[in-house]
CSV table of C-alpha atoms and ligand atoms in Angstrom, one decimal:
chain,number,residue,atom,x,y,z
A,1,MET,CA,0.0,0.0,0.0
A,2,LYS,CA,1.2,3.5,-0.9
A,3,THR,CA,1.9,5.9,1.9
A,4,GLY,CA,0.2,9.4,2.0
A,5,GLU,CA,3.4,11.0,0.6
A,6,GLU,CA,3.5,8.5,-2.3
A,7,MET,CA,-0.1,9.0,-3.3
A,8,THR,CA,-1.1,11.5,-6.0
A,9,ARG,CA,-3.8,14.0,-5.1
A,10,GLU,CA,-6.4,11.9,-7.0
A,11,GLU,CA,-5.5,8.7,-5.2
A,12,MET,CA,-6.1,10.2,-1.7
A,13,PRO,CA,-9.1,8.9,0.2
A,14,GLY,CA,-12.0,11.2,1.0
A,15,GLU,CA,-14.1,13.4,-1.3
A,16,GLU,CA,-13.6,13.2,-5.0
A,17,VAL,CA,-11.1,15.8,-6.2
A,18,THR,CA,-12.8,17.8,-8.9
A,19,GLY,CA,-11.2,20.2,-11.4
A,20,GLU,CA,-12.7,23.1,-9.5
A,21,ALA,CA,-11.1,22.0,-6.2
A,22,MET,CA,-7.7,22.1,-7.8
A,23,ALA,CA,-7.6,25.8,-8.6
A,24,GLY,CA,-3.9,26.1,-8.1
A,25,PRO,CA,-1.6,27.2,-5.2
A,26,SER,CA,-2.9,30.8,-5.1
A,27,ASP,CA,-6.6,30.0,-5.1
A,28,VAL,CA,-7.4,27.2,-2.6
A,29,LEU,CA,-10.9,28.7,-2.1
A,30,ASP,CA,-11.5,28.6,-5.8
A,31,LEU,CA,-12.5,32.3,-5.9
A,32,ASP,CA,-12.1,32.1,-9.7
A,33,SER,CA,-15.5,30.3,-9.7
A,34,LEU,CA,-17.0,33.5,-8.5
A,35,LEU,CA,-15.9,35.3,-11.7
A,36,SER,CA,-17.7,35.3,-15.1
A,37,ALA,CA,-16.2,34.1,-18.3
A,38,ASP,CA,-15.8,37.7,-19.4
A,39,GLU,CA,-14.1,38.7,-16.2
A,40,LEU,CA,-11.7,35.7,-16.4
A,41,GLU,CA,-10.9,36.6,-20.0
A,42,LEU,CA,-10.2,40.2,-19.2
A,43,ARG,CA,-8.0,39.2,-16.3
A,44,GLN,CA,-6.0,36.8,-18.5
A,45,LYS,CA,-5.5,39.6,-21.0
A,46,VAL,CA,-4.1,42.0,-18.4
A,47,ARG,CA,-2.1,39.1,-16.8
A,48,ASP,CA,-0.5,38.4,-20.2
A,49,PHE,CA,0.4,42.1,-20.6
A,50,THR,CA,2.0,42.1,-17.2
A,51,GLU,CA,4.1,39.0,-17.9
A,52,GLN,CA,5.2,40.3,-21.3
A,53,ARG,CA,5.6,44.1,-20.9
A,54,ILE,CA,6.2,44.7,-17.2
A,55,LYS,CA,7.9,41.8,-15.5
A,56,PRO,CA,10.8,41.4,-17.9
A,57,ASP,CA,12.0,45.0,-17.4
A,58,ILE,CA,10.7,46.1,-14.0
A,59,ALA,CA,13.8,45.4,-12.0
A,60,GLY,CA,15.8,47.7,-14.4
A,61,TRP,CA,13.2,50.4,-14.4
A,62,TYR,CA,13.1,50.3,-10.6
A,63,GLU,CA,16.9,50.4,-10.2
A,64,ASP,CA,17.2,53.3,-12.7
A,65,ALA,CA,14.1,55.1,-11.3
A,66,VAL,CA,12.4,55.2,-14.6
A,67,PHE,CA,8.7,55.3,-15.5
A,68,PRO,CA,8.3,53.7,-18.9
A,69,LEU,CA,6.2,56.4,-20.7
A,70,GLU,CA,6.0,54.2,-23.8
A,71,LEU,CA,3.6,52.0,-21.8
A,72,ALA,CA,0.9,54.7,-21.8
A,73,PRO,CA,-0.5,54.1,-25.3
A,74,GLU,CA,-0.1,50.3,-24.8
A,75,LEU,CA,-2.2,50.5,-21.6
A,76,GLY,CA,-4.7,52.6,-23.6
A,77,GLU,CA,-4.8,49.8,-26.3
A,78,LEU,CA,-5.2,47.2,-23.5
A,79,GLY,CA,-8.3,49.2,-22.4
A,80,VAL,CA,-7.4,49.9,-18.8
A,81,LEU,CA,-7.3,53.7,-18.9
A,82,GLY,CA,-10.6,55.1,-17.5
A,83,MET,CA,-11.8,51.6,-18.0
A,84,HIS,CA,-14.8,51.9,-15.6
A,85,LEU,CA,-16.0,55.1,-17.4
A,86,GLU,CA,-18.7,55.2,-20.1
A,87,GLY,CA,-18.5,57.1,-23.4
A,88,TYR,CA,-15.9,59.5,-24.7
A,89,GLY,CA,-13.7,56.6,-25.9
A,90,CYS,CA,-13.6,55.0,-22.5
A,91,PRO,CA,-13.9,51.2,-22.2
A,92,GLY,CA,-17.1,51.2,-20.0
A,93,ARG,CA,-16.1,48.0,-18.1
A,94,SER,CA,-17.5,46.9,-14.7
A,95,ALA,CA,-16.0,47.7,-11.4
A,96,VAL,CA,-15.0,44.1,-10.9
A,97,GLU,CA,-13.2,44.1,-14.2
A,98,TYR,CA,-11.4,47.3,-13.3
A,99,GLY,CA,-10.4,45.7,-10.0
A,100,LEU,CA,-9.1,42.6,-11.7
A,101,ALA,CA,-7.0,44.7,-14.0
A,102,ALA,CA,-5.6,46.7,-11.1
A,103,MET,CA,-4.7,43.4,-9.4
A,104,GLU,CA,-2.8,42.0,-12.4
A,105,LEU,CA,-1.0,45.3,-13.1
A,106,GLU,CA,0.2,45.6,-9.5
A,107,ALA,CA,1.4,42.0,-9.6
A,108,GLY,CA,3.9,43.6,-12.0
A,109,ASP,CA,4.6,46.8,-10.0
A,110,SER,CA,2.7,49.3,-7.9
A,111,GLY,CA,4.1,52.1,-10.0
A,112,ILE,CA,2.5,50.9,-13.2
A,113,ARG,CA,-0.9,50.3,-11.4
A,114,THR,CA,-0.5,53.8,-9.9
A,115,PHE,CA,-0.2,55.4,-13.3
A,116,VAL,CA,-3.4,53.6,-14.4
A,117,SER,CA,-5.2,54.8,-11.2
A,118,VAL,CA,-4.1,58.4,-11.4
A,119,GLN,CA,-5.0,58.5,-15.1
A,120,GLY,CA,-8.4,56.8,-14.9
A,121,SER,CA,-9.6,56.9,-11.3
A,122,LEU,CA,-8.4,60.4,-10.5
A,123,ALA,CA,-7.8,62.6,-13.5
A,124,MET,CA,-10.3,61.1,-16.0
A,125,THR,CA,-13.0,60.6,-13.3
A,126,ALA,CA,-12.7,64.2,-12.3
A,127,ILE,CA,-13.3,65.3,-15.9
A,128,HIS,CA,-16.0,62.7,-16.5
A,129,THR,CA,-17.9,63.5,-13.3
A,130,TRP,CA,-17.4,67.2,-12.9
A,131,GLY,CA,-16.4,68.5,-16.4
A,132,SER,CA,-18.4,70.3,-19.0
A,133,GLU,CA,-19.3,68.5,-22.3
A,134,GLU,CA,-16.5,70.5,-24.1
A,135,GLN,CA,-13.9,69.4,-21.5
A,136,LYS,CA,-15.0,65.8,-21.7
A,137,GLU,CA,-14.8,65.8,-25.5
A,138,GLU,CA,-11.5,67.6,-25.5
A,139,TRP,CA,-9.6,65.4,-23.0
A,140,LEU,CA,-11.2,62.0,-22.3
A,141,PRO,CA,-10.8,60.2,-25.7
A,142,ARG,CA,-7.1,61.0,-25.9
A,143,MET,CA,-6.6,60.1,-22.2
A,144,ALA,CA,-8.4,56.8,-22.7
A,145,ALA,CA,-6.0,56.1,-25.6
A,146,GLY,CA,-3.0,57.0,-23.5
A,147,GLU,CA,-2.1,59.8,-25.9
A,148,VAL,CA,-2.5,62.4,-23.2
A,149,ILE,CA,-1.4,61.8,-19.6
A,150,GLY,CA,-3.3,63.4,-16.8
A,151,CYS,CA,-2.5,64.1,-13.2
A,152,PHE,CA,-4.5,65.0,-10.1
A,153,ALA,CA,-3.1,67.8,-7.9
A,154,LEU,CA,-4.7,67.8,-4.5
A,155,THR,CA,-2.0,67.1,-1.9
A,156,GLU,CA,0.2,70.0,-0.8
A,157,PRO,CA,3.5,70.2,1.1
A,158,THR,CA,1.7,71.2,4.3
A,159,ALA,CA,-1.7,69.6,3.5
A,160,GLY,CA,-1.6,65.8,3.0
A,161,SER,CA,-4.2,64.1,5.2
A,162,ASP,CA,-6.1,67.3,5.6
A,163,PRO,CA,-6.8,68.7,2.2
A,164,ALA,CA,-9.2,71.2,3.7
A,165,ALA,CA,-6.1,73.1,4.8
A,166,MET,CA,-4.9,73.6,1.3
A,167,ALA,CA,-3.1,76.9,0.6
A,168,THR,CA,-3.4,76.9,-3.2
A,169,VAL,CA,-5.8,79.6,-4.2
A,170,ALA,CA,-7.6,80.6,-7.4
A,171,GLN,CA,-8.8,84.2,-7.6
A,172,ARG,CA,-11.1,85.7,-10.1
A,173,ASP,CA,-9.2,87.6,-12.8
A,174,GLY,CA,-11.6,90.4,-13.8
A,175,SER,CA,-15.3,90.3,-13.6
A,176,GLY,CA,-18.3,89.1,-15.5
A,177,ASP,CA,-18.8,85.8,-17.4
A,178,ASP,CA,-15.5,86.2,-19.3
A,179,ALA,CA,-13.5,86.5,-16.1
A,180,GLY,CA,-10.7,84.0,-15.8
A,181,TRP,CA,-8.6,82.9,-12.9
A,182,VAL,CA,-5.2,83.4,-11.4
A,183,LEU,CA,-3.7,80.4,-9.6
A,184,ASN,CA,-1.0,80.5,-7.0
A,185,GLY,CA,0.3,77.8,-4.7
A,186,ALA,CA,2.2,74.5,-4.5
A,187,LYS,CA,1.3,70.8,-4.7
A,188,ARG,CA,3.4,67.8,-3.7
A,189,TRP,CA,3.5,64.0,-4.5
A,190,ILE,CA,1.7,64.6,-7.8
A,191,GLY,CA,2.0,61.5,-9.9
A,192,LEU,CA,3.1,61.9,-13.5
A,193,ALA,CA,2.8,65.8,-13.3
A,194,SER,CA,6.0,66.4,-15.3
A,195,ALA,CA,4.7,64.2,-18.1
A,196,ALA,CA,1.1,65.4,-17.9
A,197,GLY,CA,-0.7,67.0,-20.9
A,198,VAL,CA,-3.4,68.2,-18.5
A,199,MET,CA,-3.5,68.7,-14.8
A,200,VAL,CA,-6.6,68.5,-12.6
A,201,VAL,CA,-5.8,71.1,-9.9
A,202,TRP,CA,-7.9,71.6,-6.8
A,203,ALA,CA,-7.7,75.1,-5.3
A,204,MET,CA,-9.5,77.3,-2.8
A,205,THR,CA,-11.7,79.9,-4.2
A,206,ASP,CA,-14.1,82.4,-2.6
A,207,ASP,CA,-16.7,79.7,-3.0
A,208,GLY,CA,-14.7,76.9,-1.5
A,209,VAL,CA,-12.6,74.2,-3.2
A,210,ARG,CA,-13.0,74.0,-7.0
A,211,GLY,CA,-11.3,72.0,-9.7
A,212,PHE,CA,-9.4,73.5,-12.7
A,213,LEU,CA,-7.9,72.0,-15.9
A,214,VAL,CA,-4.4,73.3,-16.5
A,215,PRO,CA,-3.0,72.2,-19.9
A,216,ALA,CA,0.7,71.4,-20.3
A,217,GLY,CA,2.8,74.5,-21.2
A,218,THR,CA,0.7,77.0,-19.3
A,219,PRO,CA,3.0,79.8,-18.2
A,220,GLY,CA,3.8,79.8,-14.5
A,221,VAL,CA,3.5,76.1,-13.9
A,222,THR,CA,6.6,74.0,-13.0
A,223,ALA,CA,6.6,70.3,-12.2
A,224,THR,CA,9.8,68.8,-10.7
A,225,PRO,CA,10.2,65.1,-10.1
A,226,ILE,CA,11.0,64.1,-6.5
A,227,LYS,CA,14.3,62.4,-6.3
A,228,GLN,CA,15.9,59.8,-4.1
A,229,LYS,CA,12.7,57.9,-3.5
A,230,LEU,CA,13.2,54.5,-1.7
A,231,SER,CA,9.7,53.3,-2.8
A,232,MET,CA,7.7,53.4,-6.0
A,233,ARG,CA,10.9,54.0,-8.0
A,234,ALA,CA,9.4,53.0,-11.4
A,235,SER,CA,7.0,55.9,-11.2
A,236,ILE,CA,7.2,59.7,-11.2
A,237,GLN,CA,5.9,61.9,-8.4
A,238,CYS,CA,6.4,65.7,-8.5
A,239,ASP,CA,6.5,68.9,-6.7
A,240,VAL,CA,4.3,71.3,-8.7
A,241,ALA,CA,4.4,75.1,-8.3
A,242,PHE,CA,1.8,77.6,-9.6
A,243,ASP,CA,3.1,81.1,-9.8
A,244,GLY,CA,0.5,83.6,-11.1
A,245,VAL,CA,-0.9,81.1,-13.5
A,246,ARG,CA,-3.6,82.8,-15.7
A,247,LEU,CA,-6.4,80.6,-16.8
A,248,GLY,CA,-9.5,81.3,-18.9
A,249,PRO,CA,-13.0,80.7,-17.6
A,250,GLU,CA,-13.1,77.4,-19.6
A,251,ALA,CA,-10.5,76.0,-17.2
A,252,LEU,CA,-13.0,75.7,-14.3
A,253,LEU,CA,-14.7,72.3,-13.8
A,254,PRO,CA,-18.3,73.4,-13.6
A,255,GLY,CA,-19.3,70.6,-11.1
A,256,GLY,CA,-17.7,69.4,-7.9
A,257,PHE,CA,-18.2,72.0,-5.3
A,258,GLY,CA,-16.1,71.7,-2.1
A,259,LEU,CA,-14.1,68.7,-1.1
A,260,ARG,CA,-16.8,66.3,-2.3
A,261,GLY,CA,-15.2,67.0,-5.8
A,262,PRO,CA,-11.8,65.4,-5.2
A,263,PHE,CA,-13.1,62.9,-2.6
A,264,THR,CA,-15.5,61.4,-5.2
A,265,CYS,CA,-12.4,60.7,-7.3
A,266,LEU,CA,-10.4,59.4,-4.3
A,267,ASN,CA,-13.2,56.8,-3.7
A,268,GLU,CA,-12.4,55.3,-7.2
A,269,ALA,CA,-8.7,55.2,-6.6
A,270,ARG,CA,-9.0,53.7,-3.1
A,271,TYR,CA,-11.2,51.1,-4.6
A,272,GLY,CA,-8.6,50.1,-7.2
A,273,ILE,CA,-5.9,50.0,-4.5
A,274,ALA,CA,-7.8,47.4,-2.5
A,275,TRP,CA,-7.5,45.1,-5.5
A,276,GLY,CA,-4.1,46.1,-6.6
A,277,ALA,CA,-2.4,45.5,-3.2
A,278,MET,CA,-3.6,41.8,-3.4
A,279,GLY,CA,-1.8,41.6,-6.8
A,280,ALA,CA,1.5,42.6,-5.2
A,281,ALA,CA,0.8,40.2,-2.3
A,282,ARG,CA,0.1,37.3,-4.7
A,283,ASP,CA,3.2,37.9,-6.8
A,284,SER,CA,5.3,38.0,-3.6
A,285,TYR,CA,3.7,34.8,-2.3
A,286,GLU,CA,4.2,33.0,-5.7
A,287,ALA,CA,7.8,34.1,-5.8
A,288,ALA,CA,8.4,32.7,-2.3
A,289,LEU,CA,6.6,29.5,-3.0
A,290,ALA,CA,8.5,28.8,-6.2
A,291,TYR,CA,11.8,29.6,-4.5
A,292,SER,CA,11.1,27.4,-1.5
A,293,GLN,CA,10.3,24.5,-3.7
A,294,ASP,CA,13.6,24.7,-5.6
A,295,ARG,CA,16.0,25.9,-3.0
A,296,LEU,CA,17.7,23.2,-1.0
A,297,GLN,CA,18.9,23.8,2.6
A,298,PHE,CA,20.1,21.1,5.0
A,299,GLY,CA,19.4,18.6,2.3
A,300,LYS,CA,15.8,19.2,1.3
A,301,PRO,CA,13.7,22.0,-0.2
A,302,LEU,CA,12.8,24.9,2.0
A,303,ALA,CA,9.2,24.2,1.3
A,304,GLY,CA,9.5,20.9,3.2
A,305,TYR,CA,10.2,22.7,6.5
A,306,GLN,CA,7.4,23.4,8.9
A,307,LEU,CA,8.4,27.0,9.5
A,308,THR,CA,8.4,27.7,5.8
A,309,GLN,CA,5.0,26.1,5.3
A,310,GLU,CA,3.6,28.1,8.2
A,311,LYS,CA,4.8,31.3,6.5
A,312,LEU,CA,3.4,30.3,3.1
A,313,VAL,CA,0.0,29.3,4.6
A,314,ASN,CA,-0.3,32.6,6.6
A,315,MET,CA,0.4,34.5,3.4
A,316,LEU,CA,-2.1,32.6,1.4
A,317,VAL,CA,-4.8,32.9,4.0
A,318,GLU,CA,-4.5,36.7,3.9
A,319,ILE,CA,-4.4,36.8,0.1
A,320,GLN,CA,-7.5,34.8,-0.2
A,321,LYS,CA,-9.4,36.8,2.4
A,322,GLY,CA,-8.2,40.1,0.9
A,323,THR,CA,-9.2,39.0,-2.6
A,324,LEU,CA,-12.6,37.9,-1.5
A,325,LEU,CA,-13.0,41.3,0.3
A,326,ALA,CA,-12.0,43.1,-2.9
A,327,LEU,CA,-14.4,41.0,-5.0
A,328,HIS,CA,-17.3,41.7,-2.5
A,329,LEU,CA,-16.5,45.4,-2.7
A,330,GLY,CA,-16.5,45.2,-6.5
A,331,ARG,CA,-19.9,43.5,-6.5
A,332,LEU,CA,-21.2,46.3,-4.2
A,333,LYS,CA,-19.8,48.9,-6.5
A,334,ASP,CA,-21.3,47.3,-9.6
A,335,ALA,CA,-24.7,47.2,-7.7
A,336,GLY,CA,-24.3,50.9,-7.0
A,337,THR,CA,-24.6,50.5,-3.2
A,338,ILE,CA,-20.9,50.9,-2.2
A,339,ARG,CA,-20.2,53.3,0.7
A,340,PRO,CA,-17.0,55.2,1.5
A,341,GLU,CA,-16.4,53.4,4.8
A,342,GLN,CA,-16.5,50.1,3.0
A,343,ILE,CA,-13.8,51.3,0.7
A,344,SER,CA,-11.8,52.5,3.7
A,345,LEU,CA,-12.1,49.1,5.4
A,346,ALA,CA,-10.8,47.3,2.3
A,347,LYS,CA,-8.0,49.7,1.5
A,348,LEU,CA,-6.8,49.6,5.1
A,349,ASN,CA,-6.9,45.9,5.4
A,350,ASN,CA,-5.6,44.9,2.0
A,351,VAL,CA,-2.6,47.2,1.9
A,352,ARG,CA,-1.7,46.4,5.5
A,353,GLU,CA,-1.9,42.6,4.8
A,354,ALA,CA,-0.1,42.9,1.5
A,355,ILE,CA,2.9,44.6,3.2
A,356,ALA,CA,3.0,41.8,5.7
A,357,VAL,CA,2.9,39.2,3.0
A,358,ALA,CA,5.6,40.8,0.9
A,359,ARG,CA,7.9,41.2,3.9
A,360,GLU,CA,7.3,37.6,5.0
A,361,ALA,CA,7.9,36.4,1.4
A,362,ARG,CA,11.3,38.1,1.5
A,363,THR,CA,12.4,36.1,4.5
A,364,ILE,CA,11.9,32.9,2.6
A,365,LEU,CA,14.2,34.2,-0.2
A,366,GLY,CA,17.0,34.8,2.3
A,367,GLY,CA,19.8,37.0,1.0
A,368,ASN,CA,18.7,36.6,-2.6
A,369,GLY,CA,15.5,38.4,-1.6
A,370,ILE,CA,17.3,41.7,-1.3
A,371,THR,CA,18.2,41.8,-5.0
A,372,GLY,CA,16.1,43.0,-7.9
A,373,ASP,CA,16.0,39.4,-9.1
A,374,TYR,CA,13.0,38.8,-6.9
A,375,SER,CA,9.9,40.9,-6.5
A,376,PRO,CA,8.9,40.8,-2.8
A,377,LEU,CA,11.1,43.5,-1.3
A,378,ARG,CA,10.3,45.8,-4.2
A,379,HIS,CA,6.6,45.2,-3.6
A,380,ALA,CA,7.1,45.8,0.1
A,381,ALA,CA,8.9,49.1,-0.5
A,382,ASN,CA,6.2,50.2,-3.0
A,383,LEU,CA,3.4,49.3,-0.6
A,384,GLU,CA,4.8,51.8,1.9
A,385,SER,CA,3.7,54.5,-0.6
A,386,VAL,CA,0.4,52.7,-1.3
A,387,ARG,CA,-0.4,52.6,2.4
A,388,THR,CA,0.4,56.4,2.6
A,389,TYR,CA,-1.4,57.8,-0.4
A,390,GLU,CA,-5.1,58.0,-1.0
A,391,GLY,CA,-5.6,58.1,2.8
A,392,THR,CA,-3.1,56.8,5.2
A,393,ASP,CA,-3.8,53.8,7.5
A,394,GLU,CA,-4.6,56.4,10.2
A,395,VAL,CA,-7.1,58.3,8.1
A,396,HIS,CA,-8.9,55.2,7.1
A,397,THR,CA,-8.9,54.0,10.7
A,398,LEU,CA,-10.5,57.3,11.7
A,399,ILE,CA,-13.0,57.2,8.9
A,400,LEU,CA,-14.1,53.8,10.2
A,401,GLY,CA,-14.0,55.0,13.8
A,402,ARG,CA,-16.3,57.9,12.9
A,403,HIS,CA,-18.6,55.5,11.2
A,404,ILE,CA,-19.0,53.1,14.0
A,405,THR,CA,-19.0,55.6,16.9
A,406,GLY,CA,-20.6,58.6,15.3
A,407,LEU,CA,-17.8,60.7,16.7
A,408,GLY,CA,-15.1,62.3,14.4
A,409,ALA,CA,-11.6,62.1,15.9
A,410,PHE,CA,-9.6,63.7,13.2
A,411,HIS,CA,-8.8,66.8,15.2
B,501,LIG,P1,-15.7,65.9,5.6
B,501,LIG,O1,-16.3,67.1,6.4
B,501,LIG,O2,-15.8,64.5,6.1
B,501,LIG,O3,-16.2,66.0,4.1
B,501,LIG,C1,-16.1,67.2,3.4
B,501,LIG,C2,-17.0,67.0,2.2
B,501,LIG,O4,-16.6,65.9,1.4
B,501,LIG,C3,-17.6,64.9,1.4
B,501,LIG,N1,-17.0,63.6,1.5
B,501,LIG,C4,-17.0,62.7,0.5
B,501,LIG,N2,-17.6,62.7,-0.7
B,501,LIG,C5,-17.4,61.6,-1.4
B,501,LIG,N3,-16.7,60.6,-1.0
B,501,LIG,C6,-16.1,60.6,0.2
B,501,LIG,N4,-15.3,59.5,0.5
B,501,LIG,C7,-16.2,61.7,1.0
B,501,LIG,N5,-15.7,62.0,2.2
B,501,LIG,C8,-16.2,63.2,2.5
B,501,LIG,C9,-18.5,65.2,2.6
B,501,LIG,O5,-19.8,64.7,2.4
B,501,LIG,C10,-18.5,66.7,2.6
B,501,LIG,O6,-19.3,67.2,1.6
B,501,LIG,P2,-20.2,68.5,1.7
B,501,LIG,O7,-20.9,68.6,0.5
B,501,LIG,O8,-21.1,68.3,2.9
B,501,LIG,O9,-19.2,69.6,2.0
B,501,LIG,O10,-14.2,66.3,5.4
B,501,LIG,P3,-13.0,66.3,6.4
B,501,LIG,O11,-12.1,67.4,6.0
B,501,LIG,O12,-13.5,66.2,7.8
B,501,LIG,O13,-12.4,64.9,6.1
B,501,LIG,C11,-11.5,64.3,6.9
B,501,LIG,C12,-10.7,63.2,6.1
B,501,LIG,C13,-9.5,63.0,6.9
B,501,LIG,C14,-11.6,62.0,6.1
B,501,LIG,C15,-10.4,63.6,4.7
B,501,LIG,O14,-9.8,64.9,4.7
B,501,LIG,C16,-9.5,62.6,4.0
B,501,LIG,O15,-10.0,61.6,3.4
B,501,LIG,N6,-8.2,62.8,4.0
B,501,LIG,C17,-7.3,62.0,3.2
B,501,LIG,C18,-6.9,62.8,2.0
B,501,LIG,C19,-6.3,61.9,1.0
B,501,LIG,O16,-6.7,60.7,0.8
B,501,LIG,N7,-5.3,62.4,0.2
B,501,LIG,C20,-4.7,61.7,-0.9
B,501,LIG,C21,-4.8,62.5,-2.1
B,501,LIG,S1,-4.3,61.7,-3.6
B,501,LIG,C22,-3.1,62.6,-4.1
B,501,LIG,O17,-2.8,63.6,-3.7
B,501,LIG,C23,-2.3,62.0,-5.2
B,501,LIG,S2,-1.9,60.4,-4.9
B,501,LIG,C24,-1.7,59.7,-6.4
B,501,LIG,C25,-0.6,60.3,-7.3
B,501,LIG,O18,-0.8,61.4,-7.8
B,501,LIG,O19,0.4,59.7,-7.5
């Protein structure tokens, strides 16, 4: 009689092992069975893109601190720019499909997923939701195609978690319907600003916070990439200065009064992050699993040691839970019932757990794990940015705290 170790999976006693039950080492719960054929097809398309266009070069881009701008039109062709938006050349895909794409892209690198988020969830969503018909026609088709890059200028050097304290101001330039605006101030951590064809800029006016579209080349605007980053290196974040920038009346986004304007866009980006972080976690786990099966120590594969198996299992449990959470969130979003505190819960949990997974994965890789040959430490470093932008862990904790107690504790 064969021992348990000698038996194949199919020969083991107990319930019949079906194809569905053998969904692979990353999907013990068979979460794939919760996805439609269209969703699986879309995911495979983006996964193939990540394998072919991101993974082969990412270590070099990361080391050289380069964002591959040539990917922008390719991502447009892939259909992931503004992919949840309808009309104006946008793909009009579901929230779950957008989430799956974010997950696959972030399995490549958070910097690439961040570009897609800033472009689609922030800049394009701002124009789509709050822009005039002319503004939408002018910018959205080219942004969906990746021909024009957008950025979203909200955060300031002294106003990060508290955008209500922004110091950037837009004052009326003249009077009457033809009156334009003069913009003064500074923004920080603005993704892709130095490459942007159009900036969505949030500024304080006499009527509260409003959004403005500032095209590239507008006099008085400077965007300077922030150097010496230890995270998100295959990506560009900038300091942006506005020095007496004169804008016509057509620059104003007619909708989006107050902070509800930018926060509506942040909901979209935070949603995508909840999915994306699980992509970085999954890639870290898979790298560690593969390494542990090949690498011999003390005469047998690392994967054969109890301590390694415990690490792998703990990682997998969090990835499966986080992916299920993201999928539930996506279904709520597609049903039109999603609430901001639900997004906060998922962003907080999934990024926090993804960092833990990436760090644990690195320990299995030993010394080799600190080189660019393996992804986990790069993912862990990137996720430090992801846990900080679009609402820090602390901000999302307090959003949830306010929700469950009814008491705001921000200040
Ligand atoms: P609060 O009084 O709560 O709300 C002000 C107004 O906004 C509305 N609102 C929302 N609307 C839609 N979605 C949400 N999630 C909303 N949250 C609030 C709210 O209803 C109210 O509307 P109204 O019409 O009554 O005026 O505002 P608060 O100042 O007390 O908020 C506190 C806090 C901490 C929750 C908020 O400030 C916050 O979320 N802070 C975090 C900011 C943040 O996430 N920043 C990241 C910016 S992203 C970026 O800069 C670029 S990163 C990507 C890149 O470019 O690379």
